[in-house]
Short mmCIF file of C-alpha atoms in Angstrom, two decimals:
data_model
loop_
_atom_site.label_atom_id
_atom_site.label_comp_id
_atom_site.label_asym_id
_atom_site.label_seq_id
_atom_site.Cartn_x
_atom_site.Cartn_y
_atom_site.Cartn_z
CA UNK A 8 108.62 166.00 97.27
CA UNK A 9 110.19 163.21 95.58
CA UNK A 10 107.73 160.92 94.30
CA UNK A 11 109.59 157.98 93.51
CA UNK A 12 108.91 155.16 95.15
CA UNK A 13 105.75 156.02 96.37
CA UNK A 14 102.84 153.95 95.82
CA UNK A 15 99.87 154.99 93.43
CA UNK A 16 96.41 155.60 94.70
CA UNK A 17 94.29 155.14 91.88
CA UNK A 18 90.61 156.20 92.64
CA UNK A 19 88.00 154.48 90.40
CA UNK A 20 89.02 153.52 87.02
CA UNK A 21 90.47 155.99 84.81
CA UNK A 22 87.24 158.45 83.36
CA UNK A 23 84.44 160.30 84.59
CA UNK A 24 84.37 158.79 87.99
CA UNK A 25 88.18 158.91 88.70
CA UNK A 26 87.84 162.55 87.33
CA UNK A 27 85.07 163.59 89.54
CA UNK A 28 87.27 161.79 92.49
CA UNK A 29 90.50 163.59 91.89
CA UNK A 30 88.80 166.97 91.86
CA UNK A 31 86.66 166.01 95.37
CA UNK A 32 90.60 165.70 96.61
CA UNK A 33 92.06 168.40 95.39
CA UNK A 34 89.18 170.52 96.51
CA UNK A 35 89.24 169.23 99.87
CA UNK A 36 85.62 167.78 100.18
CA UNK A 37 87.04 164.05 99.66
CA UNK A 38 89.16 162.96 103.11
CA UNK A 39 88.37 158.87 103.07
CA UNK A 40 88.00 156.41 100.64
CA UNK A 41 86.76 152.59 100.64
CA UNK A 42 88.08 149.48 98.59
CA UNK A 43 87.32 145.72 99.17
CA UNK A 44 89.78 143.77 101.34
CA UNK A 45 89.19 141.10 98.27
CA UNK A 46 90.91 143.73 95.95
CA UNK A 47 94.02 143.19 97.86
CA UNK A 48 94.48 139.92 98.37
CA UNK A 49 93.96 139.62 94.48
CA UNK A 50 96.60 141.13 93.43
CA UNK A 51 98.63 139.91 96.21
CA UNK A 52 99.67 143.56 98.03
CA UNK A 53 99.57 144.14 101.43
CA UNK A 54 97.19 146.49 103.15
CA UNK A 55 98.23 150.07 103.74
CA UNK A 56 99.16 151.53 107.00
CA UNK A 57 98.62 154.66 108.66
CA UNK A 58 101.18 156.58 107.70
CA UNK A 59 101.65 155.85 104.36
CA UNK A 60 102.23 158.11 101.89
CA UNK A 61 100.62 157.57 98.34
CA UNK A 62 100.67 159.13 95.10
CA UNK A 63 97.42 160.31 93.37
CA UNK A 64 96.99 160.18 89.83
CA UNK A 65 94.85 161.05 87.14
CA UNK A 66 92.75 159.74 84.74
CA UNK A 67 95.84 160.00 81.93
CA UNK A 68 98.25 158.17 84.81
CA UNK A 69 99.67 161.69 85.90
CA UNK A 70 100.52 162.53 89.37
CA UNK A 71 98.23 165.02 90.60
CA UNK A 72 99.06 165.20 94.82
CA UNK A 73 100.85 162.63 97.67
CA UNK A 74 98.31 162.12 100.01
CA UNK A 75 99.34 160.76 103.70
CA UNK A 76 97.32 158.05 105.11
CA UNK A 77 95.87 159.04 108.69
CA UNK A 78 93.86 156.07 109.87
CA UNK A 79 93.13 153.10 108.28
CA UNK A 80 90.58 150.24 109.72
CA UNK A 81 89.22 146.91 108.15
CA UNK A 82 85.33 146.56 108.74
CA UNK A 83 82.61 144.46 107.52
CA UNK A 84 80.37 146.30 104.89
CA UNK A 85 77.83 146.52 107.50
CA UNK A 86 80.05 148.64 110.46
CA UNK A 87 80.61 151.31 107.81
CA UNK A 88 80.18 154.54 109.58
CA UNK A 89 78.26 157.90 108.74
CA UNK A 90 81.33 160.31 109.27
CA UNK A 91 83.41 157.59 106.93
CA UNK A 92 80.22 157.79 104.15
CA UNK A 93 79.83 161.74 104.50
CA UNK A 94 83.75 162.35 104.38
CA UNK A 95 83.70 159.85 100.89
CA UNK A 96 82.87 163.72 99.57
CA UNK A 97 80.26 161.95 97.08
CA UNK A 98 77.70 163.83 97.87
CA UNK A 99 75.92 160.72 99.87
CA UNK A 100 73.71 161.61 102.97
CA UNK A 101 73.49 158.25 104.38
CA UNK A 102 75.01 155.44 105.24
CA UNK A 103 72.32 153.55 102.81
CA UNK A 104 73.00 155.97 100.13
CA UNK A 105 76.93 155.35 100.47
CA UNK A 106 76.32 151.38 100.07
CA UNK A 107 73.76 151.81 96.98
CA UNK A 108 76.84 153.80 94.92
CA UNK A 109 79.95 151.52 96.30
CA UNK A 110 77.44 148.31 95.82
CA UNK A 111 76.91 149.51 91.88
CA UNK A 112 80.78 150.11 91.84
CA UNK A 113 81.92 146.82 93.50
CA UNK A 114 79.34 144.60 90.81
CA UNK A 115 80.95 146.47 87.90
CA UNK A 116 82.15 143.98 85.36
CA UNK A 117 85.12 145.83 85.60
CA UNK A 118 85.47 144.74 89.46
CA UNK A 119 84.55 141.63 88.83
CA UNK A 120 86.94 140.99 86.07
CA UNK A 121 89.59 142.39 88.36
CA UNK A 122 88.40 140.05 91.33
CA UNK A 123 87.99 137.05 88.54
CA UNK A 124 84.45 136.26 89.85
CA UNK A 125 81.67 137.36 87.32
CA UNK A 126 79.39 136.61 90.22
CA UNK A 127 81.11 138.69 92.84
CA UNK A 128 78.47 140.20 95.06
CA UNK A 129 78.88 142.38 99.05
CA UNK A 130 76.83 141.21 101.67
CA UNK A 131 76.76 142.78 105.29
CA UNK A 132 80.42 140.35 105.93
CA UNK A 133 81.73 141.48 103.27
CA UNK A 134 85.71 143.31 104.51
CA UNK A 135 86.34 146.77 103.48
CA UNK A 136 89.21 148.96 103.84
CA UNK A 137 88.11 152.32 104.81
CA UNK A 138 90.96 154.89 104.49
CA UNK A 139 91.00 157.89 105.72
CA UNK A 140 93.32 160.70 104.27
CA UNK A 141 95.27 164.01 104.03
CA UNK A 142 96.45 165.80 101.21
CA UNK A 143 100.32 166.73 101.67
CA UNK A 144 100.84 168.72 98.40
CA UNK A 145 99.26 168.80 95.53
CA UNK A 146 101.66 167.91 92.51
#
């Protein structure tokens, strides 16, 4: 598969937690993933689509699989659903559980410096893009 021109899907920041992402992929246990609507607009790019084909890569920037993007809805932090948390392959068992981890991740300074807000902090409003995925071939 030709991956040029496809865009990158870069879980996490590059280390332990993008490692430990990559592998939930590639072993099949991760099939959605979650970013902040507020990411986006940011850095000025457009939502995905369903359909949309994305390269994965690694902590060291290397393509690992193109993943295909199967459904893709906007929701308030609040609406996020069960099957979206459990399919996050994170080992969370709750909805609650989901939100504690992505609530830690999202205050990061490194979020924050990304959004430019030291002071960014979710609430129930807050958008987020859940994603759900397939993986087409591994790289």
């Amino acid at each position: 598969m030709d991956l040029d021109g496809l865009p990158k899907a870069e879980f996490g920041f590059p280390g332990p937690l993008r490692d430990r992402l990559v592998a939930a992929i590639l072993g099949g246990a991760k099939t959605t993933t979650s970013a902040l609507v507020l990411s986006y607009e940011a850095a000025g790019e457009p939502l995905p689509e369903a359909g949309q084909r994305e390269v994965v890569v690694d902590s060291a920037d290397r393509p690992v699989a193109v993943i295909e993007l199967t459904e893709v809805r906007v929701l308030r932090l609040a609406e996020v659903d069960l099957r979206h948390a459990l399919d996050e392959g994170e080992g969370d068992e709750s909805v609650a559980q989901w939100r504690a981890g992505h609530e830690e991740f999202w205050h990061s300074p490194e979020v924050r410096a990304e959004l430019g807000d030291p002071e960014f902090t979710v609430d129930d409003d807050t958008l987020v893009l859940a994603q759900r995925f397939r993986v087409l071939t591994p790289v």
